[in-house]
PDB file of C-alpha atoms in Angstrom:
ATOM      1  CA  MET U   1     101.213 102.854  97.937  1.00 82.00           C
ATOM      2  CA  GLU U   2      98.122 101.405  97.424  1.00 91.00           C
ATOM      3  CA  ASP U   3      95.244 100.810  99.576  1.00 90.00           C
ATOM      4  CA  GLY U   4      95.216  97.721 100.797  1.00 89.00           C
ATOM      5  CA  GLN U   5      91.356  97.982 101.941  1.00 91.00           C
ATOM      6  CA  ASP U   6      90.533  94.673 100.696  1.00 94.00           C
ATOM      7  CA  HIS U   7      93.160  92.233 102.090  1.00 95.00           C
ATOM      8  CA  PRO U   8      91.095  89.443 104.108  1.00 95.00           C
ATOM      9  CA  ILE U   9      93.871  90.207 107.870  1.00 96.00           C
ATOM     10  CA  ALA U  10      92.391  93.727 107.266  1.00 97.00           C
ATOM     11  CA  GLN U  11      89.007  93.284 106.358  1.00 97.00           C
ATOM     12  CA  GLY U  12      89.026  90.345 109.048  1.00 96.00           C
ATOM     13  CA  ILE U  13      89.614  93.534 111.659  1.00 97.00           C
ATOM     14  CA  GLN U  14      87.521  95.860 109.731  1.00 97.00           C
ATOM     15  CA  LYS U  15      85.114  93.913 110.496  1.00 97.00           C
ATOM     16  CA  THR U  16      85.687  92.836 114.402  1.00 97.00           C
ATOM     17  CA  PHE U  17      86.675  96.474 115.073  1.00 98.00           C
ATOM     18  CA  PRO U  18      85.007  98.618 112.799  1.00 97.00           C
ATOM     19  CA  VAL U  19      86.116 101.023 116.046  1.00 98.00           C
ATOM     20  CA  PHE U  20      89.907 101.390 115.668  1.00 98.00           C
ATOM     21  CA  TYR U  21      89.734 100.498 112.371  1.00 98.00           C
ATOM     22  CA  ILE U  22      91.382 103.566 110.835  1.00 97.00           C
ATOM     23  CA  GLY U  23      92.725 101.635 107.514  1.00 97.00           C
ATOM     24  CA  ALA U  24      95.396  99.653 105.234  1.00 98.00           C
ATOM     25  CA  THR U  25      97.436 100.038 102.909  1.00 97.00           C
ATOM     26  CA  LEU U  26     100.102  97.568 100.214  1.00 96.00           C
ATOM     27  CA  PHE U  27     103.543  98.411  99.942  1.00 95.00           C
ATOM     28  CA  ARG U  28     105.223  96.399  97.598  1.00 94.00           C
ATOM     29  CA  GLY U  29     102.613  93.929  98.999  1.00 91.00           C
ATOM     30  CA  ASP U  30     103.051  94.135 102.280  1.00 95.00           C
ATOM     31  CA  LEU U  31     100.432  95.066 104.152  1.00 98.00           C
ATOM     32  CA  SER U  32     100.428  97.456 107.029  1.00 98.00           C
ATOM     33  CA  ILE U  33      96.736  98.195 108.914  1.00 98.00           C
ATOM     34  CA  HIS U  34      96.381 101.344 110.617  1.00 98.00           C
ATOM     35  CA  ILE U  35      94.710 101.767 114.488  1.00 98.00           C
ATOM     36  CA  LYS U  36      93.612 103.733 117.201  1.00 98.00           C
ATOM     37  CA  LYS U  37      96.483 103.128 119.549  1.00 98.00           C
ATOM     38  CA  GLU U  38      93.155 102.210 122.066  1.00 98.00           C
ATOM     39  CA  GLY U  39      92.523  99.026 119.800  1.00 98.00           C
ATOM     40  CA  ILE U  40      96.248  97.991 119.929  1.00 99.00           C
ATOM     41  CA  LEU U  41      95.685  94.652 122.988  1.00 98.00           C
ATOM     42  CA  VAL U  42      92.240  93.375 121.606  1.00 98.00           C
ATOM     43  CA  ILE U  43      93.601  94.099 118.213  1.00 98.00           C
ATOM     44  CA  GLY U  44      97.350  91.961 118.857  1.00 98.00           C
ATOM     45  CA  THR U  45      95.214  89.355 120.701  1.00 98.00           C
ATOM     46  CA  LEU U  46      93.002  88.231 117.326  1.00 98.00           C
ATOM     47  CA  LEU U  47      96.296  88.354 115.334  1.00 98.00           C
ATOM     48  CA  ARG U  48      97.705  85.841 117.940  1.00 98.00           C
ATOM     49  CA  ASP U  49      94.811  83.690 118.516  1.00 98.00           C
ATOM     50  CA  ASP U  50      93.147  83.764 115.128  1.00 97.00           C
ATOM     51  CA  PRO U  51      94.064  80.106 113.537  1.00 97.00           C
ATOM     52  CA  ALA U  52      93.615  81.427 110.423  1.00 96.00           C
ATOM     53  CA  LEU U  53      96.561  83.946 110.949  1.00 97.00           C
ATOM     54  CA  ASP U  54      98.029  82.906 113.933  1.00 98.00           C
ATOM     55  CA  PHE U  55     100.663  86.130 114.402  1.00 98.00           C
ATOM     56  CA  ASP U  56     102.464  83.659 116.831  1.00 98.00           C
ATOM     57  CA  TYR U  57     106.320  86.358 116.913  1.00 98.00           C
ATOM     58  CA  PRO U  58     106.803  90.459 117.462  1.00 98.00           C
ATOM     59  CA  ILE U  59     109.646  90.965 114.332  1.00 97.00           C
ATOM     60  CA  HIS U  60     110.050  94.231 115.421  1.00 98.00           C
ATOM     61  CA  ILE U  61     108.380  97.092 118.262  1.00 98.00           C
ATOM     62  CA  SER U  62     110.225 100.763 116.654  1.00 98.00           C
ATOM     63  CA  SER U  63     108.261 103.513 115.984  1.00 97.00           C
ATOM     64  CA  VAL U  64     109.093 106.661 114.162  1.00 95.00           C
ATOM     65  CA  ASP U  65     108.714 110.350 115.315  1.00 93.00           C
ATOM     66  CA  ASP U  66     107.165 112.417 112.988  1.00 88.00           C
ATOM     67  CA  MET U  67     108.239 116.245 114.583  1.00 82.00           C
ATOM     68  CA  ASP U  68     109.006 118.083 112.029  1.00 77.00           C
ATOM     69  CA  ALA U  69     107.420 115.359 108.557  1.00 71.00           C
ATOM     70  CA  LYS U  70     106.376 117.905 105.535  1.00 72.00           C
ATOM     71  CA  GLY U  71     102.689 117.893 105.565  1.00 68.00           C
ATOM     72  CA  ARG U  72     102.004 116.329 109.132  1.00 68.00           C
ATOM     73  CA  SER U  73      99.589 118.993 110.906  1.00 67.00           C
ATOM     74  CA  ALA U  74      98.993 120.581 114.413  1.00 63.00           C
ATOM     75  CA  ASP U  75      96.641 117.991 115.353  1.00 65.00           C
ATOM     76  CA  GLU U  76      98.027 115.147 113.687  1.00 74.00           C
ATOM     77  CA  ASP U  77     100.120 112.953 116.728  1.00 88.00           C
ATOM     78  CA  ARG U  78     103.657 113.177 116.389  1.00 92.00           C
ATOM     79  CA  PHE U  79     105.041 109.080 116.671  1.00 95.00           C
ATOM     80  CA  GLU U  80     103.650 105.810 115.796  1.00 96.00           C
ATOM     81  CA  MET U  81     103.638 103.002 116.680  1.00 98.00           C
ATOM     82  CA  VAL U  82     104.920 100.477 114.522  1.00 99.00           C
ATOM     83  CA  TYR U  83     104.347  96.564 115.132  1.00 99.00           C
ATOM     84  CA  GLU U  84     106.262  94.335 112.570  1.00 98.00           C
ATOM     85  CA  LEU U  85     104.635  90.718 113.354  1.00 99.00           C
ATOM     86  CA  PHE U  86     105.184  86.986 111.281  1.00 98.00           C
ATOM     87  CA  SER U  87     103.365  83.835 112.274  1.00 98.00           C
ATOM     88  CA  ILE U  88     105.766  81.835 111.716  1.00 98.00           C
ATOM     89  CA  ARG U  89     103.626  78.632 111.109  1.00 97.00           C
ATOM     90  CA  LYS U  90     101.578  80.669 108.144  1.00 96.00           C
ATOM     91  CA  LYS U  91     104.280  82.124 106.600  1.00 97.00           C
ATOM     92  CA  HIS U  92     103.287  85.518 106.882  1.00 96.00           C
ATOM     93  CA  GLN U  93     103.269  88.120 107.884  1.00 97.00           C
ATOM     94  CA  VAL U  94     101.018  92.398 108.859  1.00 98.00           C
ATOM     95  CA  ARG U  95     101.801  95.610 110.061  1.00 98.00           C
ATOM     96  CA  VAL U  96     100.327  97.756 112.291  1.00 99.00           C
ATOM     97  CA  LYS U  97     100.208 101.728 113.236  1.00 98.00           C
ATOM     98  CA  ALA U  98      99.793 102.749 116.302  1.00 98.00           C
ATOM     99  CA  ARG U  99      99.720 106.695 115.796  1.00 96.00           C
ATOM    100  CA  VAL U 100     100.868 108.702 119.793  1.00 96.00           C
ATOM    101  CA  SER U 101     100.063 112.228 120.977  1.00 93.00           C
ATOM    102  CA  GLU U 102     103.154 114.286 122.170  1.00 90.00           C
ATOM    103  CA  GLN U 103     101.055 115.093 125.294  1.00 91.00           C
ATOM    104  CA  ASP U 104      99.301 111.697 126.421  1.00 93.00           C
ATOM    105  CA  CYS U 105     102.837 109.756 125.060  1.00 95.00           C
ATOM    106  CA  ALA U 106     101.360 106.448 126.167  1.00 97.00           C
ATOM    107  CA  ILE U 107      99.929 102.686 124.452  1.00 98.00           C
ATOM    108  CA  ASP U 108      99.575  99.606 126.039  1.00 99.00           C
ATOM    109  CA  SER U 109     101.744  96.672 126.306  1.00 99.00           C
ATOM    110  CA  VAL U 110     101.519  93.957 124.336  1.00 99.00           C
ATOM    111  CA  THR U 111     103.390  92.218 125.802  1.00 98.00           C
ATOM    112  CA  PRO U 112     100.284  90.385 127.802  1.00 98.00           C
ATOM    113  CA  ILE U 113      99.560  88.976 124.465  1.00 98.00           C
ATOM    114  CA  TRP U 114     104.009  88.426 123.012  1.00 98.00           C
ATOM    115  CA  LYS U 115     106.242  88.226 125.859  1.00 97.00           C
ATOM    116  CA  GLY U 116     109.072  88.837 122.784  1.00 96.00           C
ATOM    117  CA  ALA U 117     107.379  92.494 123.112  1.00 98.00           C
ATOM    118  CA  ASN U 118     109.033  93.290 127.168  1.00 98.00           C
ATOM    119  CA  PHE U 119     112.530  94.902 125.441  1.00 97.00           C
ATOM    120  CA  LEU U 120     111.431  95.929 122.164  1.00 98.00           C
ATOM    121  CA  GLU U 121     108.833  97.701 124.228  1.00 98.00           C
ATOM    122  CA  ARG U 122     111.798  99.038 127.061  1.00 97.00           C
ATOM    123  CA  GLU U 123     114.508 100.858 123.688  1.00 97.00           C
ATOM    124  CA  VAL U 124     111.577 102.099 122.111  1.00 98.00           C
ATOM    125  CA  TYR U 125     110.979 103.881 125.533  1.00 98.00           C
ATOM    126  CA  ASP U 126     114.670 104.932 126.338  1.00 97.00           C
ATOM    127  CA  MET U 127     115.347 106.316 122.908  1.00 96.00           C
ATOM    128  CA  MET U 128     111.743 107.984 121.617  1.00 96.00           C
ATOM    129  CA  GLY U 129     109.764 108.416 126.207  1.00 96.00           C
ATOM    130  CA  ILE U 130     106.950 106.728 125.063  1.00 98.00           C
ATOM    131  CA  LYS U 131     105.336 104.619 127.923  1.00 98.00           C
ATOM    132  CA  PHE U 132     104.131 101.517 127.900  1.00 98.00           C
ATOM    133  CA  ASN U 133     100.802 101.403 130.283  1.00 98.00           C
ATOM    134  CA  ASN U 134     100.966  97.766 132.252  1.00 98.00           C
ATOM    135  CA  HIS U 135     104.321  96.564 131.319  1.00 98.00           C
ATOM    136  CA  PRO U 136     106.441  94.931 133.179  1.00 96.00           C
ATOM    137  CA  GLU U 137     109.414  96.354 133.872  1.00 95.00           C
ATOM    138  CA  LEU U 138     109.140  99.071 131.905  1.00 96.00           C
ATOM    139  CA  LYS U 139     113.591 100.160 132.893  1.00 94.00           C
ATOM    140  CA  ARG U 140     115.549 101.820 129.634  1.00 93.00           C
ATOM    141  CA  ILE U 141     118.128  99.167 128.520  1.00 91.00           C
ATOM    142  CA  LEU U 142     120.395 101.395 127.095  1.00 88.00           C
ATOM    143  CA  LEU U 143     120.663 104.427 128.093  1.00 87.00           C
ATOM    144  CA  PRO U 144     121.510 105.805 131.149  1.00 79.00           C
TER     145      PRO U 144
END
């Protein structure tokens, strides 16, 4: 994994929202932007509305449970939200990651930005228990 700080998308987010920006990595050419969870709505809106970026399609939204991860410090947040975004017109993609703690296991819903996030967030809620603030219909879809 290499440093992605010099990538133009990472630089744009860092410049526009430095308070929410944590860092960026590249893995096999794929960019991951690491942000504070409080910035998901403003950064998501920028990624969608900036004509140069035009991320109009959430490919996938998932989460990772790092409960037993080796090397994870006790004060590091347990969960990581992962947003895979794609621009149909620009033909590029980005991954946005935000940590969520076990104690405050919630993050803002991105359904106001991407309607297609609705069922993806509901699946994460159902499987991992992460709540999505202001989700239009946050209820289970897979498990009873």
